[in-house]
mmCIF file of N, CA and C in Angstrom:
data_model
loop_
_atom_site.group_PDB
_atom_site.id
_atom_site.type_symbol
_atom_site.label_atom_id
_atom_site.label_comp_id
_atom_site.label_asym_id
_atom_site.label_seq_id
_atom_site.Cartn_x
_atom_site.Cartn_y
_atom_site.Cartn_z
ATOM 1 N N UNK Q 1 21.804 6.660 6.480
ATOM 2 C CA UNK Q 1 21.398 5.277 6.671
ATOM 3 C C UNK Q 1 20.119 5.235 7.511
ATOM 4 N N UNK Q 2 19.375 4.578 7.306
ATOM 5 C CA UNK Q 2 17.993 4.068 7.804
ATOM 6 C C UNK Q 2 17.943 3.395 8.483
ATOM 7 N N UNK Q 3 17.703 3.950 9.687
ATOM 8 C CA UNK Q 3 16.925 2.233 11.067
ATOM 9 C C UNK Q 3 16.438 1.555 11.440
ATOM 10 N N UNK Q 4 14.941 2.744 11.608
ATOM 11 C CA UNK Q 4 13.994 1.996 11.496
ATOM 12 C C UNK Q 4 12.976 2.088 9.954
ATOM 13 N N UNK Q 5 12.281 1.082 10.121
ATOM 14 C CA UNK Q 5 11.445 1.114 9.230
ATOM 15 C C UNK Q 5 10.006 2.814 9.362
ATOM 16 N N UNK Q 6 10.482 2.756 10.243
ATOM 17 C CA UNK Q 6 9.387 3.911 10.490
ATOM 18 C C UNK Q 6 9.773 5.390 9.653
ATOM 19 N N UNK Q 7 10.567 5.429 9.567
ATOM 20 C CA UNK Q 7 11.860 6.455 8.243
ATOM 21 C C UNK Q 7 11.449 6.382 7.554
ATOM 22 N N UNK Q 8 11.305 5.435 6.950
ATOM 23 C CA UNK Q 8 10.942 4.956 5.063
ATOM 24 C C UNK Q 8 9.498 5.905 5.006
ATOM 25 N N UNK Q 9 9.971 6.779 4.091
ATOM 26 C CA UNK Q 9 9.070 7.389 3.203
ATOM 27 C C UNK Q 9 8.115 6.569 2.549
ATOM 28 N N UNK Q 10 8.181 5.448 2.277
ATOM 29 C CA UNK Q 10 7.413 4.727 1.319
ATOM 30 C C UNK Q 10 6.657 3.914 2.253
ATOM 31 N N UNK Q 11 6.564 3.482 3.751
ATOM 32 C CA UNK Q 11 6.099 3.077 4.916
ATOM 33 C C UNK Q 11 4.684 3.841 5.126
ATOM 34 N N UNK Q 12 5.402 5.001 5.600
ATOM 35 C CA UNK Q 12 4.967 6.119 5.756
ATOM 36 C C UNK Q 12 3.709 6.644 4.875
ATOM 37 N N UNK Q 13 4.078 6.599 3.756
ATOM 38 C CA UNK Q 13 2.821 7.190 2.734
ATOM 39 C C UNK Q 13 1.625 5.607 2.765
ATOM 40 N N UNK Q 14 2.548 4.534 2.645
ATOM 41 C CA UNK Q 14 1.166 3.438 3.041
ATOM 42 C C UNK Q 14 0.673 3.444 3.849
ATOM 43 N N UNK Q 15 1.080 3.784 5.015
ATOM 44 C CA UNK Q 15 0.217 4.055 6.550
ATOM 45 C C UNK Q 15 -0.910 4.585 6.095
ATOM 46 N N UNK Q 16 -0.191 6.021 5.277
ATOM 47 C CA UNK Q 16 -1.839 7.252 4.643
ATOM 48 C C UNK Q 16 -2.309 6.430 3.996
ATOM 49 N N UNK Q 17 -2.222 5.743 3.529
ATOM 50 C CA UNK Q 17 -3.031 4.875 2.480
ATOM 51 C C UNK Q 17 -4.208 4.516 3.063
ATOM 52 N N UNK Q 18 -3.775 3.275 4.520
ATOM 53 C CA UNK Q 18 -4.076 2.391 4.849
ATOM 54 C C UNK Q 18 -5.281 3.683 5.466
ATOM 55 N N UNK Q 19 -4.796 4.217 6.283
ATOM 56 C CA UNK Q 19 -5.826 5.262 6.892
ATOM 57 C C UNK Q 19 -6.940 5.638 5.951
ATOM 58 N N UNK Q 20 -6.945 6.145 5.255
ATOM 59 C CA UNK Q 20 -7.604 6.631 3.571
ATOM 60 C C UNK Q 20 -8.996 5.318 3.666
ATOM 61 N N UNK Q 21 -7.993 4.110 3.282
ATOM 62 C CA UNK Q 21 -8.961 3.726 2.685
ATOM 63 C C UNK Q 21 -10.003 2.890 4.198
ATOM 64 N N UNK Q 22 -9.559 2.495 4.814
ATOM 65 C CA UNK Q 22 -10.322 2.289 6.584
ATOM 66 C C UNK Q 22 -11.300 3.475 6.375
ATOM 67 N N UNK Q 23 -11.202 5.206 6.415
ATOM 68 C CA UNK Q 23 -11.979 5.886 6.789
ATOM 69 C C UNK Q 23 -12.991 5.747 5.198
ATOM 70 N N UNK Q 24 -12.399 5.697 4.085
ATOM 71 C CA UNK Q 24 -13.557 5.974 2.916
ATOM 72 C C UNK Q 24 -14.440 4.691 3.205
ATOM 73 N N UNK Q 25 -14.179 3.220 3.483
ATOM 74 C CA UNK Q 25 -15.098 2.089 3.253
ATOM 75 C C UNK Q 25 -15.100 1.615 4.344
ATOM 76 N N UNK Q 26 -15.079 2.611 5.708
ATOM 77 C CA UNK Q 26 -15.740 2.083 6.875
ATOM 78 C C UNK Q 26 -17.050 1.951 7.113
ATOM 79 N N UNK Q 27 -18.240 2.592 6.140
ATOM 80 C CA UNK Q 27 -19.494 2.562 6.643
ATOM 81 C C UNK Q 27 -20.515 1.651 5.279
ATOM 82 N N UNK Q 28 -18.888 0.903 4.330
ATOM 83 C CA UNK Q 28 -19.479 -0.458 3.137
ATOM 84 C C UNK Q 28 -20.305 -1.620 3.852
ATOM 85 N N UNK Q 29 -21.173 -1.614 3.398
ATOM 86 C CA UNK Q 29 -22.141 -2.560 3.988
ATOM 87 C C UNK Q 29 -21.528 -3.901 3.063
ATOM 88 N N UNK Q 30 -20.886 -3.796 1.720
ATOM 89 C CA UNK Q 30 -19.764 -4.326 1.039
ATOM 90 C C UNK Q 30 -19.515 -5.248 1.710
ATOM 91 N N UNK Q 31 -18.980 -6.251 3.325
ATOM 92 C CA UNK Q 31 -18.334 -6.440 3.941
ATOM 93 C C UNK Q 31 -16.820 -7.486 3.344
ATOM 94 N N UNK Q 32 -17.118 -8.197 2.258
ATOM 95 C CA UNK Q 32 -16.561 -8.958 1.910
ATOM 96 C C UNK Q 32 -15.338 -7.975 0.932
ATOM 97 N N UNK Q 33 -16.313 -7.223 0.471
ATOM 98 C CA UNK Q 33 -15.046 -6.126 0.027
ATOM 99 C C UNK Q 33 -14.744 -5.034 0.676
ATOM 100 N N UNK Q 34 -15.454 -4.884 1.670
ATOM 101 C CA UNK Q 34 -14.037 -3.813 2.673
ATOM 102 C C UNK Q 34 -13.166 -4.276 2.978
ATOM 103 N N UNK Q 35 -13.434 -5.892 3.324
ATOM 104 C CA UNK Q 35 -12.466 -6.518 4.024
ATOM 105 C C UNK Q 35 -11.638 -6.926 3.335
ATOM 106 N N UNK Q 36 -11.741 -7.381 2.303
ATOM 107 C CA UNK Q 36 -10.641 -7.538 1.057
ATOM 108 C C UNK Q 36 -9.778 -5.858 0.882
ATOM 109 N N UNK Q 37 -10.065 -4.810 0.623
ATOM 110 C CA UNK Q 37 -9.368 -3.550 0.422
ATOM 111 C C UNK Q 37 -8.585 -2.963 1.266
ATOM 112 N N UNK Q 38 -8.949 -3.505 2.580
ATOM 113 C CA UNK Q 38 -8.576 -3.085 4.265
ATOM 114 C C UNK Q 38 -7.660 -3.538 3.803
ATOM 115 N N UNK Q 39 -7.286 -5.256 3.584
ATOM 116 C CA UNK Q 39 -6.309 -5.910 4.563
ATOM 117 C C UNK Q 39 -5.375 -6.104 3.056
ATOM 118 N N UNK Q 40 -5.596 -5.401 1.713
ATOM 119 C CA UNK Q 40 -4.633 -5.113 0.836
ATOM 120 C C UNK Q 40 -3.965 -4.453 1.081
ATOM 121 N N UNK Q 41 -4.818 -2.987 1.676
ATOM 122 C CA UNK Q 41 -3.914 -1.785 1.859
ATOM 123 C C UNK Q 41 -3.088 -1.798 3.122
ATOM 124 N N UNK Q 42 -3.261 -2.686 4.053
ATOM 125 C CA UNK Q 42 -2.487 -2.915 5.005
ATOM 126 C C UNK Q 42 -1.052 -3.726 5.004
ATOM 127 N N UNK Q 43 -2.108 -4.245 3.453
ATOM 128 C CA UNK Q 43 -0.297 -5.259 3.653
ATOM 129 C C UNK Q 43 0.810 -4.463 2.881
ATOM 130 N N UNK Q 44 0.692 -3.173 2.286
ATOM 131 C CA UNK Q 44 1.567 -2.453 1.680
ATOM 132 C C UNK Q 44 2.385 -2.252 3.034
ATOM 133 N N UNK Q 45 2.404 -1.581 3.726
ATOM 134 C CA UNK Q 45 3.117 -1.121 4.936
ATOM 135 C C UNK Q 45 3.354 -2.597 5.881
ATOM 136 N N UNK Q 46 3.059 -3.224 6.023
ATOM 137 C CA UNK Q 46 3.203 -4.391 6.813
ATOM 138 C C UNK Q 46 4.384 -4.769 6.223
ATOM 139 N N UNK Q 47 4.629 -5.460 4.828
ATOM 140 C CA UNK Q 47 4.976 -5.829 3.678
ATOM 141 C C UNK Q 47 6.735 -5.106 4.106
ATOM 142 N N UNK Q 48 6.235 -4.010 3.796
ATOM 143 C CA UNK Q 48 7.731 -2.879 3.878
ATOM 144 C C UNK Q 48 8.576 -3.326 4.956
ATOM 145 N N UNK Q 49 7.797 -3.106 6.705
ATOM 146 C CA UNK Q 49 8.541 -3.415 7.827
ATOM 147 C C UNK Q 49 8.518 -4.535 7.730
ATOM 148 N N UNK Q 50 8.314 -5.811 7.428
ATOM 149 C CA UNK Q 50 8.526 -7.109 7.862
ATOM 150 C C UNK Q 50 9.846 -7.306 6.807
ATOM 151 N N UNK Q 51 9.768 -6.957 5.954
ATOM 152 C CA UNK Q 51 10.786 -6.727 5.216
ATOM 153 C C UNK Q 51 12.219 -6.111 5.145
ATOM 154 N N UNK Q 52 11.745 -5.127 5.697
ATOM 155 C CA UNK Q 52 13.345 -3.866 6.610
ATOM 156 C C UNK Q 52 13.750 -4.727 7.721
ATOM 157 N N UNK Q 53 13.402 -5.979 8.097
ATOM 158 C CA UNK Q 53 13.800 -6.388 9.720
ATOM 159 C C UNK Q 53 14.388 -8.213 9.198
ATOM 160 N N UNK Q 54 14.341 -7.963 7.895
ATOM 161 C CA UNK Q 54 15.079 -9.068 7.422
ATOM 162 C C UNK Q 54 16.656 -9.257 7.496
ATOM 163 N N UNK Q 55 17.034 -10.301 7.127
ATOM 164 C CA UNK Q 55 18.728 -10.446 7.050
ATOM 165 C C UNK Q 55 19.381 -9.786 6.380
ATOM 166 N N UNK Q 56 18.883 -9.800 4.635
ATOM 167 C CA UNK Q 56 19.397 -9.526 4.316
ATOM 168 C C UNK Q 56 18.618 -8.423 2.381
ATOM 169 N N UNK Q 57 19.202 -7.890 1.785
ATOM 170 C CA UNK Q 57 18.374 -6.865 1.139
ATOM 171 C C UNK Q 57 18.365 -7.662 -0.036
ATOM 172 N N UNK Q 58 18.255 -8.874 -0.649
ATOM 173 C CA UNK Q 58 17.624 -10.013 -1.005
ATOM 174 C C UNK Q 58 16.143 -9.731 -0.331
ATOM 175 N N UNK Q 59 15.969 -10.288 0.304
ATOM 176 C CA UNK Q 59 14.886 -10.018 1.549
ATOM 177 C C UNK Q 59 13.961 -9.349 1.620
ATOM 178 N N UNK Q 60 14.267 -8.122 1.586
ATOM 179 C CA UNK Q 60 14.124 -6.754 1.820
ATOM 180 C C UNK Q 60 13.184 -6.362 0.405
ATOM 181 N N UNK Q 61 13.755 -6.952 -0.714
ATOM 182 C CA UNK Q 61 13.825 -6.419 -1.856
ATOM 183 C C UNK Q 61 12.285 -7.264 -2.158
ATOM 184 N N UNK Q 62 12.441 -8.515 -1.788
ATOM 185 C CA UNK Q 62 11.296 -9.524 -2.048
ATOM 186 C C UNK Q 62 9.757 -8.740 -1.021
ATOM 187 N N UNK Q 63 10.312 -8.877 -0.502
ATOM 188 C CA UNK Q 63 9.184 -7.606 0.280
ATOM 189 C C UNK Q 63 8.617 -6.521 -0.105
ATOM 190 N N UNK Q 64 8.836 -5.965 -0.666
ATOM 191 C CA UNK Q 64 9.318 -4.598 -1.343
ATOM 192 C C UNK Q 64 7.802 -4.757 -2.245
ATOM 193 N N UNK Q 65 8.725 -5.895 -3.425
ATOM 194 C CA UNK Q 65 7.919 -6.674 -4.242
ATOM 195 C C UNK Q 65 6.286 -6.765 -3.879
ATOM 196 N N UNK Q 66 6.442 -7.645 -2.481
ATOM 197 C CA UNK Q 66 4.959 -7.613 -2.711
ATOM 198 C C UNK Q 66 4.378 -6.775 -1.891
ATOM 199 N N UNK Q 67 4.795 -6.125 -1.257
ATOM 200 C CA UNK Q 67 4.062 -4.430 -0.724
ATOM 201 C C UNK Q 67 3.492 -3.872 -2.353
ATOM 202 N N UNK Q 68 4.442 -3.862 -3.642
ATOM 203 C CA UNK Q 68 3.896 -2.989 -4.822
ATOM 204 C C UNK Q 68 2.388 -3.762 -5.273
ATOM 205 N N UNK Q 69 2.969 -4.902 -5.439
ATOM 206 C CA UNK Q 69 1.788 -5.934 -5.247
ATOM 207 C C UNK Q 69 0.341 -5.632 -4.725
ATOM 208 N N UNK Q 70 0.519 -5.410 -3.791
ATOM 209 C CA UNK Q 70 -0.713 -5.104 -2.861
ATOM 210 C C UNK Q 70 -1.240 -3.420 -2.989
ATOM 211 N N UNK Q 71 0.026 -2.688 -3.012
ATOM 212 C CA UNK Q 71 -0.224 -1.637 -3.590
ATOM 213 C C UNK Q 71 -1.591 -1.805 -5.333
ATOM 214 N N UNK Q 72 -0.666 -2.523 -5.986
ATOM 215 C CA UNK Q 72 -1.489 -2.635 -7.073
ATOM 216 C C UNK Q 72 -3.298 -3.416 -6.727
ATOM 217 N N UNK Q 73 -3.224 -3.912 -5.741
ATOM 218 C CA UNK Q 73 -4.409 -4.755 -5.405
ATOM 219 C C UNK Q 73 -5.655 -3.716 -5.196
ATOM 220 N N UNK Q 74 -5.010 -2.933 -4.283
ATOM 221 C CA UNK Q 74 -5.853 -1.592 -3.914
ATOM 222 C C UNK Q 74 -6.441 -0.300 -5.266
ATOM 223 N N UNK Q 75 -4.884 -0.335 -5.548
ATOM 224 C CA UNK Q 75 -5.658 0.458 -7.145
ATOM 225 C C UNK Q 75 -6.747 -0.480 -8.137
ATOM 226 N N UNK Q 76 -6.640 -1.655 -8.105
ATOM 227 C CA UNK Q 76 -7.749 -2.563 -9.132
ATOM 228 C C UNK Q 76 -8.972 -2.389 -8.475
ATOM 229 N N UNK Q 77 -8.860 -2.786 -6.662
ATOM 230 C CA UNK Q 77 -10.018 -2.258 -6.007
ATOM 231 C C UNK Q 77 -10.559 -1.228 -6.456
ATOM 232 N N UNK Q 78 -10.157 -0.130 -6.240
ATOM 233 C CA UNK Q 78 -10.569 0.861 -6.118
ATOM 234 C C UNK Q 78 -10.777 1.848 -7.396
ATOM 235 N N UNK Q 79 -10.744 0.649 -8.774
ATOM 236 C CA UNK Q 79 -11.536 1.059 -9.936
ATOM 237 C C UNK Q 79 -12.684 0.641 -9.627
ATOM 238 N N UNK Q 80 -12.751 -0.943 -9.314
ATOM 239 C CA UNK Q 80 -13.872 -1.262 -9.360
ATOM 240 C C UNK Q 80 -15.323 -0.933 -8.360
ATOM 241 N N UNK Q 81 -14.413 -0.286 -6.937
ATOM 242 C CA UNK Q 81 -15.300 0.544 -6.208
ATOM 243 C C UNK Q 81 -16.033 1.907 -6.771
ATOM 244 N N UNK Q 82 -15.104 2.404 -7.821
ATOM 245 C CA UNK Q 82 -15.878 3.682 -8.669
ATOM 246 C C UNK Q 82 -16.641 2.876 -9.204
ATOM 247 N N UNK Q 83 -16.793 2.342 -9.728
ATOM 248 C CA UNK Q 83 -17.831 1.398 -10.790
ATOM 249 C C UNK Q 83 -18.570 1.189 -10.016
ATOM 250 N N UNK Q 84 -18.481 0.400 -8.588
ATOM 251 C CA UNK Q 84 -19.736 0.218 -8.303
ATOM 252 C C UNK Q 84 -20.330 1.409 -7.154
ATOM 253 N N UNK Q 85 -19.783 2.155 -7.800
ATOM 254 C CA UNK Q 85 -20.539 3.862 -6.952
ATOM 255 C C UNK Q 85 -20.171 3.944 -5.900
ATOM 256 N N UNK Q 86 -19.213 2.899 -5.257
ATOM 257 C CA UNK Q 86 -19.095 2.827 -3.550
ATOM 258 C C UNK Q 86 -18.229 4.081 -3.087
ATOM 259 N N UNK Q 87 -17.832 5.118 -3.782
ATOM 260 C CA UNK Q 87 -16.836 6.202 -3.878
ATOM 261 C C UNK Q 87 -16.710 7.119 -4.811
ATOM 262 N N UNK Q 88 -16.869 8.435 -4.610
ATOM 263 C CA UNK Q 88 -16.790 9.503 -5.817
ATOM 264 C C UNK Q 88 -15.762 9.074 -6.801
ATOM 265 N N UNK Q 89 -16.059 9.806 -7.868
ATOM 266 C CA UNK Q 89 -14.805 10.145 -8.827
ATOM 267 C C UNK Q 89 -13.389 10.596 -8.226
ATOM 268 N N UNK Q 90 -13.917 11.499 -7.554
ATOM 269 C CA UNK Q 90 -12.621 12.441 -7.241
ATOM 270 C C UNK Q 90 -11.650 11.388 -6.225
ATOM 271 N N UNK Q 91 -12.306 11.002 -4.934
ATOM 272 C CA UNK Q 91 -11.465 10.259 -4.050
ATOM 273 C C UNK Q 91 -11.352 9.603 -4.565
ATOM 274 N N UNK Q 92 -11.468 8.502 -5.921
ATOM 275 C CA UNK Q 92 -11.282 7.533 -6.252
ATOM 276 C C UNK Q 92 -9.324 7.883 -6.807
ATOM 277 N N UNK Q 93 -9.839 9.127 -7.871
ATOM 278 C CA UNK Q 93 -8.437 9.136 -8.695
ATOM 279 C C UNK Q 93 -7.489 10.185 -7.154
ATOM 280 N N UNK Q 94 -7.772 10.425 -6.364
ATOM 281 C CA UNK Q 94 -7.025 10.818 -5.285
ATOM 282 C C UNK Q 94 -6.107 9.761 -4.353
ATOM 283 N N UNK Q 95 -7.014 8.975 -4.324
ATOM 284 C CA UNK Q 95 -6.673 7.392 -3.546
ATOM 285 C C UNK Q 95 -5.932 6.758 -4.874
ATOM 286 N N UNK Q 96 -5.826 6.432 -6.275
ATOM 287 C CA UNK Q 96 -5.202 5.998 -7.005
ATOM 288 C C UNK Q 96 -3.959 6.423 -7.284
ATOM 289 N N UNK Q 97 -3.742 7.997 -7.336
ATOM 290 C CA UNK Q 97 -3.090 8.530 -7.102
ATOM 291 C C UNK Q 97 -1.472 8.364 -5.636
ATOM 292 N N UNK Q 98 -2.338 7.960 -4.832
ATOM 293 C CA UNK Q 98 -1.763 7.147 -3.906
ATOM 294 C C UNK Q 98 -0.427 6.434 -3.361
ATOM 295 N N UNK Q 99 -2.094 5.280 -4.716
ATOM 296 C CA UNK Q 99 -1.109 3.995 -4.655
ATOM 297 C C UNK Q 99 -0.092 4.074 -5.357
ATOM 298 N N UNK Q 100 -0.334 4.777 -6.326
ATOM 299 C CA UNK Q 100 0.545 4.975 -7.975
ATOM 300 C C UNK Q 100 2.386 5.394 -7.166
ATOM 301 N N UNK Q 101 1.613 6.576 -5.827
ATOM 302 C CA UNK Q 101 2.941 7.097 -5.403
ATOM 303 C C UNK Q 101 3.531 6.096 -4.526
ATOM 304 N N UNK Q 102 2.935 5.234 -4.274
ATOM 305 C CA UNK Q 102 3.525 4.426 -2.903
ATOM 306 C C UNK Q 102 4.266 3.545 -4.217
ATOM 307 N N UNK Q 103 3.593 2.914 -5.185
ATOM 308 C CA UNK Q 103 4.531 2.234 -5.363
ATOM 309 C C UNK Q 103 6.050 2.635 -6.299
ATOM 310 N N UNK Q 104 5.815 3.761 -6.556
ATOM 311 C CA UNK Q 104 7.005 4.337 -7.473
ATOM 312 C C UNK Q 104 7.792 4.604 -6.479
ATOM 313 N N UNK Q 105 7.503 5.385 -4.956
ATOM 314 C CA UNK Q 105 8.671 5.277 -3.734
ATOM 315 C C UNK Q 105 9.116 4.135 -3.530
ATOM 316 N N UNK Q 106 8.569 3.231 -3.718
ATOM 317 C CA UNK Q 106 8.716 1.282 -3.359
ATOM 318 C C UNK Q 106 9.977 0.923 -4.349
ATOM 319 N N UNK Q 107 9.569 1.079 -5.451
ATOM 320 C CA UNK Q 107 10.148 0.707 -6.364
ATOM 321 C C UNK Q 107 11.850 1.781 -6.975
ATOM 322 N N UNK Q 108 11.343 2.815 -5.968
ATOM 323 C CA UNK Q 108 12.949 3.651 -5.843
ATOM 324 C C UNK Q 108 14.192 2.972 -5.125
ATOM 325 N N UNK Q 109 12.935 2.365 -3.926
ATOM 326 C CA UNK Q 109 14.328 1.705 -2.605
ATOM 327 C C UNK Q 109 14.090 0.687 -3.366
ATOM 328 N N UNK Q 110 13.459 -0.758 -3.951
ATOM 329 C CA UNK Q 110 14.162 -1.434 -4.146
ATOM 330 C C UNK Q 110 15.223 -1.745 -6.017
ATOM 331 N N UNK Q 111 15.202 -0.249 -6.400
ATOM 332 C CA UNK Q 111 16.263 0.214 -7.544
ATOM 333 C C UNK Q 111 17.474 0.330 -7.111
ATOM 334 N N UNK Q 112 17.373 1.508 -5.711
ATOM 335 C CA UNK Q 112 18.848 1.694 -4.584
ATOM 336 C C UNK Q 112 19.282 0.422 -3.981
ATOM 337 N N UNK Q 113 18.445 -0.676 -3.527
ATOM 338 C CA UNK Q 113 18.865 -1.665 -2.960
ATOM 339 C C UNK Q 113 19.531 -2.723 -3.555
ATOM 340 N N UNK Q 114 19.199 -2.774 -5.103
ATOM 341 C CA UNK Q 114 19.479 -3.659 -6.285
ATOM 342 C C UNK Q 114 20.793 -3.304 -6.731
ATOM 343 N N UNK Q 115 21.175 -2.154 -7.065
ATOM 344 C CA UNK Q 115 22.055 -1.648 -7.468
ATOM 345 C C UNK Q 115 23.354 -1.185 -6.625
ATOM 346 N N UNK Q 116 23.111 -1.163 -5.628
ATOM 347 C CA UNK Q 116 24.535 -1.177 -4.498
ATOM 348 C C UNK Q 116 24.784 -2.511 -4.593
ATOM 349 N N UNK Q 117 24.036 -3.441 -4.828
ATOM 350 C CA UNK Q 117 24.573 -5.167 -4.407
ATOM 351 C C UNK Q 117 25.093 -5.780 -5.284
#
């Protein structure tokens, strides 16, 4: 059983996310779209714990939801940052790669959470 939110594997890998993408489009002169990609990839992990500290796994699950959400926000970003050259090829499908995993861990707990209830 799980306590804190800080456990969750799927927390956890958005943190890396969130880190990832802060250090690749910290020096985007972009500002309107760093700041849009920042505060996507932040809300994956935000998303998770505000969610784990709910009543009930209804809750939990809706959270879940839009952590993948935002997860997905960051991967659309971050085609369109290859496109506009703001990021190699490689970190691009590395960072997509990512998200792809954050949200298939996301979407594990809220399969386990659905299905016990």
């Amino acid at each position: 059983m799980v306590k804190r939110f800080e456990d969750l594997i799927a927390w956890q890998k958005a943190q890396d996310l969130s880190v990832e993408v802060y250090i690749q489009f910290r020096s985007l002169k972009d500002y309107s779209f760093r700041d849009q990609i920042c505060r996507a990839a932040v809300s994956v992990s935000n998303n998770i714990a505000e969610g784990f500290d709910r009543s009930s796994n209804q809750d939990f699950v809706r959270f879940l939801y839009m952590a993948t959400g935002s997860a997905s926000e960051v991967r659309s970003m971050l085609y369109l940052a290859r496109r506009l050259d703001y990021i190699s090829a490689d970190k691009t499908q590395e960072m997509i790669d990512c998200t792809s995993e954050v949200s298939k861990i996301t979407y594990g707990l809220i399969k386990s959470l659905t299905t016990n209830t």
